[in-house]
Amino acid sequence: TDAHKSTTPRKMDITSFIPFAEKACEFLTASPDPFHSVQNNTVKLEAAGYVQLSKRDPFAGKLEPGGKYYYTFNKTTLVAFAVGSKYKAGNGFKIIGGHTDSPNLKVKPHSKKSGSGCVMLGVECYGGGLWHTWLDRDLGISGRVLVRAQTNGKEIIEQKFVKIAKPVARVSSLCIHLQTAEERKSLSLCKETHLGPILGTAGILEHGARSQLTGGDQEDFWRKNQDPLLLELIANKLEIEVKNIADFELNLFDCQPATLGGLKDEFLYSARLDNQATCFVSIESLIAHTSGGGLDNDEDISMICLFDHEEVGSSSAHGAGSPIVSEAVRRISTALSEEKGTLNPDLYSACIRKSFLLSVDQAHAIHPNFPNKHEKNHAPKMNAGVVMKTNQNQRYTTNSVTGFIIREIVRKANITPVQEFVVRNDCPCGSTIGPILSTATGIRTVDAGMPQLSMHSCREVMGIVDLTNCLELFQGFFTHFREIDDYLEG
């Protein structure tokens, strides 16, 4: 019986985890920013039979039990969900939440910059990065470009995504010979003056720039504040004319692809593991659940919400602090109610009380060079299981009930037990989307994540076994939550 199932993880050779890790590497390399992350995940969803919904139109008449759907906000936030075949009005939502953004260098609105004979790029630090790790890296440029186009004689603005994976920019460090002993010791950087990427040398690029700026129509007032050869590079990549670029939203990224490493390939080295690893695994788990007969006996709605702007506080129209989750629950419940287009407020409240949110953001593995930074009884290890995070000061949402539910899912699914993390009393504690979402919605929440090192570095590392551990936990959540919640008193 379930009560006698072992919670000891099954024994596997490390090679069995490599195919899923290699798939993760492909996703991470192809997703240098939230735009590409969401786009790559929607491609997978559509291939699995998910239907895109328009946020501007009512959902009533478009949803049905057994259906699979998705929609996006700003093309950087993704909501995907599937309706259980046995869903009834007032039933709950099983939600996995994560975020699509990572610390990086974003291009400023006036990007053109020069200094000491070099053509440079104006950038702004986004989030709390370990900025010294961005020095001496080969950097590409990616993001969204607004393009003027014509359709039926009418001008429209198209949104295109660009990814220039060649090393076009570099933030060079100062040589040791020009640093004082104190400067070498402190490793301190001025974010305004020391993190300017170099694109080229002025003399070499001057002729090309002049040819861009002479002749033709009067120059666009926005375009004159951008480097002409950067615009040309973007235009060539998108196969458009420079004059049709109306605006852009770009960031820099490390060109080095994600890869496996370690003596047995047991590690994944990549940029943006926080939190693109969650984005990858969550969508994979939802597709697996809904493509393998998981909806047949499902009474609830299984949902993935991946938000932008977590790294800067989640306070935006498409961050976790927005009404996106509350709105999604209300609109979907209303569309599926017995009286289409209306929802009894009492049923909505019942739905909230039957729902559960698994807030997933990468976790801090114990560092072998800094073991004193972890409380010794709560020191997660890589390749040893998903981490459940607890903080009694409510920086994380896990409590005895929500934590029990996750452990019981592990027991029911007979998968690798979760690890526990509590920050030391003499260390500050980070936070994530869990407290924000639970406060805004009233939905019970637990905070968890896959353990990693080098969080917020330009290059991070995690264990490949934990990708599978997380996948199995998510699938167990979609499969076993309702059964466990129904026998949990109160």
JSON list of C-alpha atoms in Angstrom, two decimals, residues 16-189:
[
{"chain": "A", "resi": 16, "resn": "SER", "atom": "CA", "xyz": [20.27, 8.00, -17.39]},
{"chain": "A", "resi": 17, "resn": "PHE", "atom": "CA", "xyz": [19.86, 11.67, -16.39]},
{"chain": "A", "resi": 18, "resn": "ILE", "atom": "CA", "xyz": [21.95, 13.05, -19.24]},
{"chain": "A", "resi": 19, "resn": "PRO", "atom": "CA", "xyz": [19.32, 13.13, -22.07]},
{"chain": "A", "resi": 20, "resn": "PHE", "atom": "CA", "xyz": [16.95, 15.34, -20.05]},
{"chain": "A", "resi": 21, "resn": "ALA", "atom": "CA", "xyz": [19.88, 17.54, -18.98]},
{"chain": "A", "resi": 22, "resn": "GLU", "atom": "CA", "xyz": [20.99, 17.92, -22.60]},
{"chain": "A", "resi": 23, "resn": "LYS", "atom": "CA", "xyz": [17.46, 18.97, -23.52]},
{"chain": "A", "resi": 24, "resn": "ALA", "atom": "CA", "xyz": [17.67, 21.57, -20.75]},
{"chain": "A", "resi": 25, "resn": "CYS", "atom": "CA", "xyz": [20.98, 22.81, -22.18]},
{"chain": "A", "resi": 26, "resn": "GLU", "atom": "CA", "xyz": [19.34, 23.35, -25.57]},
{"chain": "A", "resi": 27, "resn": "PHE", "atom": "CA", "xyz": [16.56, 25.38, -23.97]},
{"chain": "A", "resi": 28, "resn": "LEU", "atom": "CA", "xyz": [18.91, 27.48, -21.85]},
{"chain": "A", "resi": 29, "resn": "THR", "atom": "CA", "xyz": [21.18, 28.30, -24.79]},
{"chain": "A", "resi": 30, "resn": "ALA", "atom": "CA", "xyz": [18.18, 29.22, -26.95]},
{"chain": "A", "resi": 31, "resn": "SER", "atom": "CA", "xyz": [16.63, 31.44, -24.22]},
{"chain": "A", "resi": 32, "resn": "PRO", "atom": "CA", "xyz": [18.96, 34.38, -23.49]},
{"chain": "A", "resi": 33, "resn": "ASP", "atom": "CA", "xyz": [16.11, 36.59, -22.23]},
{"chain": "A", "resi": 34, "resn": "PRO", "atom": "CA", "xyz": [12.45, 36.39, -21.10]},
{"chain": "A", "resi": 35, "resn": "PHE", "atom": "CA", "xyz": [11.19, 36.98, -24.65]},
{"chain": "A", "resi": 36, "resn": "HIS", "atom": "CA", "xyz": [12.96, 33.93, -26.03]},
{"chain": "A", "resi": 37, "resn": "SER", "atom": "CA", "xyz": [12.16, 31.84, -22.95]},
{"chain": "A", "resi": 38, "resn": "VAL", "atom": "CA", "xyz": [8.44, 32.42, -23.34]},
{"chain": "A", "resi": 39, "resn": "GLN", "atom": "CA", "xyz": [8.58, 31.99, -27.11]},
{"chain": "A", "resi": 40, "resn": "ASN", "atom": "CA", "xyz": [10.47, 28.68, -26.87]},
{"chain": "A", "resi": 41, "resn": "ASN", "atom": "CA", "xyz": [8.02, 27.36, -24.30]},
{"chain": "A", "resi": 42, "resn": "THR", "atom": "CA", "xyz": [4.97, 28.37, -26.33]},
{"chain": "A", "resi": 43, "resn": "VAL", "atom": "CA", "xyz": [6.37, 26.50, -29.32]},
{"chain": "A", "resi": 44, "resn": "LYS", "atom": "CA", "xyz": [6.51, 23.36, -27.18]},
{"chain": "A", "resi": 45, "resn": "LEU", "atom": "CA", "xyz": [3.02, 23.97, -25.83]},
{"chain": "A", "resi": 46, "resn": "GLU", "atom": "CA", "xyz": [1.52, 24.36, -29.28]},
{"chain": "A", "resi": 47, "resn": "ALA", "atom": "CA", "xyz": [3.26, 21.19, -30.45]},
{"chain": "A", "resi": 48, "resn": "ALA", "atom": "CA", "xyz": [1.57, 19.44, -27.51]},
{"chain": "A", "resi": 49, "resn": "GLY", "atom": "CA", "xyz": [-1.88, 20.66, -28.54]},
{"chain": "A", "resi": 50, "resn": "TYR", "atom": "CA", "xyz": [-2.25, 23.79, -26.39]},
{"chain": "A", "resi": 51, "resn": "VAL", "atom": "CA", "xyz": [-4.43, 26.54, -27.86]},
{"chain": "A", "resi": 52, "resn": "GLN", "atom": "CA", "xyz": [-3.53, 30.21, -27.54]},
{"chain": "A", "resi": 53, "resn": "LEU", "atom": "CA", "xyz": [-6.18, 32.44, -25.97]},
{"chain": "A", "resi": 54, "resn": "SER", "atom": "CA", "xyz": [-6.60, 36.17, -26.49]},
{"chain": "A", "resi": 55, "resn": "LYS", "atom": "CA", "xyz": [-6.57, 38.14, -23.23]},
{"chain": "A", "resi": 56, "resn": "ARG", "atom": "CA", "xyz": [-8.76, 40.78, -24.83]},
{"chain": "A", "resi": 57, "resn": "ASP", "atom": "CA", "xyz": [-11.66, 38.41, -25.53]},
{"chain": "A", "resi": 58, "resn": "PRO", "atom": "CA", "xyz": [-13.88, 36.66, -22.97]},
{"chain": "A", "resi": 59, "resn": "PHE", "atom": "CA", "xyz": [-12.90, 33.07, -22.21]},
{"chain": "A", "resi": 60, "resn": "ALA", "atom": "CA", "xyz": [-16.55, 32.00, -22.00]},
{"chain": "A", "resi": 61, "resn": "GLY", "atom": "CA", "xyz": [-17.42, 29.47, -24.68]},
{"chain": "A", "resi": 62, "resn": "LYS", "atom": "CA", "xyz": [-13.74, 28.75, -25.42]},
{"chain": "A", "resi": 63, "resn": "LEU", "atom": "CA", "xyz": [-12.84, 26.45, -22.52]},
{"chain": "A", "resi": 64, "resn": "GLU", "atom": "CA", "xyz": [-13.94, 22.90, -21.81]},
{"chain": "A", "resi": 65, "resn": "PRO", "atom": "CA", "xyz": [-12.94, 19.98, -19.57]},
{"chain": "A", "resi": 66, "resn": "GLY", "atom": "CA", "xyz": [-9.95, 18.21, -21.08]},
{"chain": "A", "resi": 67, "resn": "GLY", "atom": "CA", "xyz": [-8.85, 21.37, -22.90]},
{"chain": "A", "resi": 68, "resn": "LYS", "atom": "CA", "xyz": [-5.30, 22.80, -22.94]},
{"chain": "A", "resi": 69, "resn": "TYR", "atom": "CA", "xyz": [-4.62, 26.52, -23.28]},
{"chain": "A", "resi": 70, "resn": "TYR", "atom": "CA", "xyz": [-2.06, 29.31, -22.86]},
{"chain": "A", "resi": 71, "resn": "TYR", "atom": "CA", "xyz": [-1.68, 33.07, -23.14]},
{"chain": "A", "resi": 72, "resn": "THR", "atom": "CA", "xyz": [1.08, 35.61, -22.53]},
{"chain": "A", "resi": 73, "resn": "PHE", "atom": "CA", "xyz": [1.62, 39.10, -21.14]},
{"chain": "A", "resi": 74, "resn": "ASN", "atom": "CA", "xyz": [4.16, 41.45, -22.73]},
{"chain": "A", "resi": 75, "resn": "LYS", "atom": "CA", "xyz": [5.61, 38.32, -24.38]},
{"chain": "A", "resi": 76, "resn": "THR", "atom": "CA", "xyz": [7.69, 37.85, -21.20]},
{"chain": "A", "resi": 77, "resn": "THR", "atom": "CA", "xyz": [5.11, 36.29, -18.85]},
{"chain": "A", "resi": 78, "resn": "LEU", "atom": "CA", "xyz": [3.40, 32.99, -19.62]},
{"chain": "A", "resi": 79, "resn": "VAL", "atom": "CA", "xyz": [0.21, 31.39, -18.28]},
{"chain": "A", "resi": 80, "resn": "ALA", "atom": "CA", "xyz": [-0.45, 27.79, -19.42]},
{"chain": "A", "resi": 81, "resn": "PHE", "atom": "CA", "xyz": [-3.17, 25.54, -18.06]},
{"chain": "A", "resi": 82, "resn": "ALA", "atom": "CA", "xyz": [-5.11, 22.34, -18.67]},
{"chain": "A", "resi": 83, "resn": "VAL", "atom": "CA", "xyz": [-8.62, 21.55, -17.46]},
{"chain": "A", "resi": 84, "resn": "GLY", "atom": "CA", "xyz": [-9.15, 18.17, -15.86]},
{"chain": "A", "resi": 85, "resn": "SER", "atom": "CA", "xyz": [-11.70, 16.00, -17.66]},
{"chain": "A", "resi": 86, "resn": "LYS", "atom": "CA", "xyz": [-13.68, 15.64, -14.41]},
{"chain": "A", "resi": 87, "resn": "TYR", "atom": "CA", "xyz": [-13.56, 19.33, -13.51]},
{"chain": "A", "resi": 88, "resn": "LYS", "atom": "CA", "xyz": [-16.64, 20.82, -11.86]},
{"chain": "A", "resi": 89, "resn": "ALA", "atom": "CA", "xyz": [-17.36, 24.45, -10.98]},
{"chain": "A", "resi": 90, "resn": "GLY", "atom": "CA", "xyz": [-15.72, 25.41, -7.71]},
{"chain": "A", "resi": 91, "resn": "ASN", "atom": "CA", "xyz": [-12.86, 22.94, -7.98]},
{"chain": "A", "resi": 92, "resn": "GLY", "atom": "CA", "xyz": [-9.30, 24.09, -7.41]},
{"chain": "A", "resi": 93, "resn": "PHE", "atom": "CA", "xyz": [-6.12, 25.07, -9.23]},
{"chain": "A", "resi": 94, "resn": "LYS", "atom": "CA", "xyz": [-2.77, 23.31, -8.95]},
{"chain": "A", "resi": 95, "resn": "ILE", "atom": "CA", "xyz": [-0.32, 26.07, -9.80]},
{"chain": "A", "resi": 96, "resn": "ILE", "atom": "CA", "xyz": [3.45, 26.06, -10.30]},
{"chain": "A", "resi": 97, "resn": "GLY", "atom": "CA", "xyz": [4.95, 29.55, -10.34]},
{"chain": "A", "resi": 98, "resn": "GLY", "atom": "CA", "xyz": [8.39, 30.68, -11.46]},
{"chain": "A", "resi": 99, "resn": "HIS", "atom": "CA", "xyz": [10.06, 33.62, -13.19]},
{"chain": "A", "resi": 100, "resn": "THR", "atom": "CA", "xyz": [11.58, 34.24, -16.61]},
{"chain": "A", "resi": 101, "resn": "ASP", "atom": "CA", "xyz": [14.04, 37.05, -15.83]},
{"chain": "A", "resi": 102, "resn": "SER", "atom": "CA", "xyz": [17.64, 36.99, -14.60]},
{"chain": "A", "resi": 103, "resn": "PRO", "atom": "CA", "xyz": [20.17, 39.68, -13.65]},
{"chain": "A", "resi": 104, "resn": "ASN", "atom": "CA", "xyz": [21.84, 41.13, -16.74]},
{"chain": "A", "resi": 105, "resn": "LEU", "atom": "CA", "xyz": [23.01, 44.26, -18.49]},
{"chain": "A", "resi": 106, "resn": "LYS", "atom": "CA", "xyz": [20.14, 45.96, -20.35]},
{"chain": "A", "resi": 107, "resn": "VAL", "atom": "CA", "xyz": [20.67, 48.46, -23.15]},
{"chain": "A", "resi": 108, "resn": "LYS", "atom": "CA", "xyz": [19.72, 52.04, -22.25]},
{"chain": "A", "resi": 109, "resn": "PRO", "atom": "CA", "xyz": [17.21, 54.06, -24.35]},
{"chain": "A", "resi": 110, "resn": "HIS", "atom": "CA", "xyz": [20.10, 56.24, -25.57]},
{"chain": "A", "resi": 111, "resn": "SER", "atom": "CA", "xyz": [22.53, 53.44, -26.25]},
{"chain": "A", "resi": 112, "resn": "LYS", "atom": "CA", "xyz": [25.18, 55.31, -28.23]},
{"chain": "A", "resi": 113, "resn": "LYS", "atom": "CA", "xyz": [28.30, 55.91, -26.15]},
{"chain": "A", "resi": 114, "resn": "SER", "atom": "CA", "xyz": [32.01, 56.39, -26.69]},
{"chain": "A", "resi": 115, "resn": "GLY", "atom": "CA", "xyz": [35.14, 56.72, -24.61]},
{"chain": "A", "resi": 116, "resn": "SER", "atom": "CA", "xyz": [38.91, 56.87, -25.13]},
{"chain": "A", "resi": 117, "resn": "GLY", "atom": "CA", "xyz": [38.70, 56.01, -28.81]},
{"chain": "A", "resi": 118, "resn": "CYS", "atom": "CA", "xyz": [36.27, 53.11, -28.31]},
{"chain": "A", "resi": 119, "resn": "VAL", "atom": "CA", "xyz": [32.68, 52.71, -29.48]},
{"chain": "A", "resi": 120, "resn": "MET", "atom": "CA", "xyz": [30.73, 51.59, -26.43]},
{"chain": "A", "resi": 121, "resn": "LEU", "atom": "CA", "xyz": [27.19, 50.68, -25.41]},
{"chain": "A", "resi": 122, "resn": "GLY", "atom": "CA", "xyz": [25.11, 52.38, -22.73]},
{"chain": "A", "resi": 123, "resn": "VAL", "atom": "CA", "xyz": [23.76, 49.73, -20.36]},
{"chain": "A", "resi": 124, "resn": "GLU", "atom": "CA", "xyz": [21.82, 49.58, -17.09]},
{"chain": "A", "resi": 125, "resn": "CYS", "atom": "CA", "xyz": [22.33, 46.92, -14.42]},
{"chain": "A", "resi": 126, "resn": "TYR", "atom": "CA", "xyz": [19.15, 44.87, -14.05]},
{"chain": "A", "resi": 127, "resn": "GLY", "atom": "CA", "xyz": [18.64, 43.05, -10.75]},
{"chain": "A", "resi": 128, "resn": "GLY", "atom": "CA", "xyz": [21.27, 42.08, -8.22]},
{"chain": "A", "resi": 129, "resn": "GLY", "atom": "CA", "xyz": [23.98, 40.54, -10.35]},
{"chain": "A", "resi": 130, "resn": "LEU", "atom": "CA", "xyz": [27.46, 39.43, -9.32]},
{"chain": "A", "resi": 131, "resn": "TRP", "atom": "CA", "xyz": [28.72, 42.04, -11.74]},
{"chain": "A", "resi": 132, "resn": "HIS", "atom": "CA", "xyz": [32.43, 41.17, -11.54]},
{"chain": "A", "resi": 133, "resn": "THR", "atom": "CA", "xyz": [31.53, 37.84, -13.21]},
{"chain": "A", "resi": 134, "resn": "TRP", "atom": "CA", "xyz": [30.49, 39.76, -16.34]},
{"chain": "A", "resi": 135, "resn": "LEU", "atom": "CA", "xyz": [34.04, 40.97, -16.89]},
{"chain": "A", "resi": 136, "resn": "ASP", "atom": "CA", "xyz": [35.97, 39.48, -19.80]},
{"chain": "A", "resi": 137, "resn": "ARG", "atom": "CA", "xyz": [33.01, 37.46, -21.09]},
{"chain": "A", "resi": 138, "resn": "ASP", "atom": "CA", "xyz": [32.08, 37.23, -24.77]},
{"chain": "A", "resi": 139, "resn": "LEU", "atom": "CA", "xyz": [28.70, 38.94, -24.91]},
{"chain": "A", "resi": 140, "resn": "GLY", "atom": "CA", "xyz": [25.92, 38.74, -27.48]},
{"chain": "A", "resi": 141, "resn": "ILE", "atom": "CA", "xyz": [22.78, 40.87, -27.75]},
{"chain": "A", "resi": 142, "resn": "SER", "atom": "CA", "xyz": [19.16, 39.72, -27.68]},
{"chain": "A", "resi": 143, "resn": "GLY", "atom": "CA", "xyz": [15.64, 40.95, -27.02]},
{"chain": "A", "resi": 144, "resn": "ARG", "atom": "CA", "xyz": [12.65, 42.56, -28.69]},
{"chain": "A", "resi": 145, "resn": "VAL", "atom": "CA", "xyz": [12.68, 44.92, -31.66]},
{"chain": "A", "resi": 146, "resn": "LEU", "atom": "CA", "xyz": [9.70, 47.02, -32.79]},
{"chain": "A", "resi": 147, "resn": "VAL", "atom": "CA", "xyz": [9.60, 47.15, -36.58]},
{"chain": "A", "resi": 148, "resn": "ARG", "atom": "CA", "xyz": [7.58, 49.41, -38.88]},
{"chain": "A", "resi": 149, "resn": "ALA", "atom": "CA", "xyz": [5.80, 47.44, -41.60]},
{"chain": "A", "resi": 150, "resn": "GLN", "atom": "CA", "xyz": [2.99, 47.83, -44.13]},
{"chain": "A", "resi": 151, "resn": "THR", "atom": "CA", "xyz": [-0.10, 45.67, -44.49]},
{"chain": "A", "resi": 152, "resn": "ASN", "atom": "CA", "xyz": [-2.91, 46.53, -46.92]},
{"chain": "A", "resi": 153, "resn": "GLY", "atom": "CA", "xyz": [-1.44, 50.00, -47.29]},
{"chain": "A", "resi": 154, "resn": "LYS", "atom": "CA", "xyz": [-1.58, 50.66, -43.56]},
{"chain": "A", "resi": 155, "resn": "GLU", "atom": "CA", "xyz": [1.41, 51.03, -41.27]},
{"chain": "A", "resi": 156, "resn": "ILE", "atom": "CA", "xyz": [1.65, 48.56, -38.41]},
{"chain": "A", "resi": 157, "resn": "ILE", "atom": "CA", "xyz": [4.26, 47.88, -35.73]},
{"chain": "A", "resi": 158, "resn": "GLU", "atom": "CA", "xyz": [5.53, 44.30, -35.59]},
{"chain": "A", "resi": 159, "resn": "GLN", "atom": "CA", "xyz": [7.31, 42.79, -32.60]},
{"chain": "A", "resi": 160, "resn": "LYS", "atom": "CA", "xyz": [10.30, 40.68, -33.58]},
{"chain": "A", "resi": 161, "resn": "PHE", "atom": "CA", "xyz": [12.81, 38.86, -31.40]},
{"chain": "A", "resi": 162, "resn": "VAL", "atom": "CA", "xyz": [16.49, 39.07, -32.16]},
{"chain": "A", "resi": 163, "resn": "LYS", "atom": "CA", "xyz": [19.35, 36.92, -30.89]},
{"chain": "A", "resi": 164, "resn": "ILE", "atom": "CA", "xyz": [22.85, 37.84, -32.00]},
{"chain": "A", "resi": 165, "resn": "ALA", "atom": "CA", "xyz": [24.90, 35.01, -30.57]},
{"chain": "A", "resi": 166, "resn": "LYS", "atom": "CA", "xyz": [28.30, 36.22, -31.81]},
{"chain": "A", "resi": 167, "resn": "PRO", "atom": "CA", "xyz": [30.51, 38.09, -29.31]},
{"chain": "A", "resi": 168, "resn": "VAL", "atom": "CA", "xyz": [29.84, 41.70, -30.29]},
{"chain": "A", "resi": 169, "resn": "ALA", "atom": "CA", "xyz": [30.46, 43.23, -26.87]},
{"chain": "A", "resi": 170, "resn": "ARG", "atom": "CA", "xyz": [32.87, 42.81, -23.97]},
{"chain": "A", "resi": 171, "resn": "VAL", "atom": "CA", "xyz": [33.31, 44.44, -20.57]},
{"chain": "A", "resi": 172, "resn": "SER", "atom": "CA", "xyz": [37.07, 44.35, -20.04]},
{"chain": "A", "resi": 173, "resn": "SER", "atom": "CA", "xyz": [38.65, 44.21, -16.61]},
{"chain": "A", "resi": 174, "resn": "LEU", "atom": "CA", "xyz": [41.45, 46.55, -15.54]},
{"chain": "A", "resi": 175, "resn": "CYS", "atom": "CA", "xyz": [44.86, 44.90, -15.66]},
{"chain": "A", "resi": 176, "resn": "ILE", "atom": "CA", "xyz": [46.48, 44.10, -12.32]},
{"chain": "A", "resi": 177, "resn": "HIS", "atom": "CA", "xyz": [49.40, 46.46, -13.01]},
{"chain": "A", "resi": 178, "resn": "LEU", "atom": "CA", "xyz": [47.12, 49.52, -12.97]},
{"chain": "A", "resi": 179, "resn": "GLN", "atom": "CA", "xyz": [45.34, 48.61, -9.73]},
{"chain": "A", "resi": 180, "resn": "THR", "atom": "CA", "xyz": [46.39, 49.50, -6.21]},
{"chain": "A", "resi": 181, "resn": "ALA", "atom": "CA", "xyz": [46.71, 46.75, -3.61]},
{"chain": "A", "resi": 182, "resn": "GLU", "atom": "CA", "xyz": [43.47, 47.95, -2.04]},
{"chain": "A", "resi": 183, "resn": "GLU", "atom": "CA", "xyz": [41.63, 47.86, -5.38]},
{"chain": "A", "resi": 184, "resn": "ARG", "atom": "CA", "xyz": [42.82, 44.31, -6.04]},
{"chain": "A", "resi": 185, "resn": "LYS", "atom": "CA", "xyz": [41.67, 43.22, -2.60]},
{"chain": "A", "resi": 186, "resn": "SER", "atom": "CA", "xyz": [38.21, 44.80, -2.73]},
{"chain": "A", "resi": 187, "resn": "LEU", "atom": "CA", "xyz": [37.11, 43.67, -6.22]},
{"chain": "A", "resi": 188, "resn": "SER", "atom": "CA", "xyz": [34.76, 46.65, -6.15]},
{"chain": "A", "resi": 189, "resn": "LEU", "atom": "CA", "xyz": [33.19, 47.99, -9.33]}
]
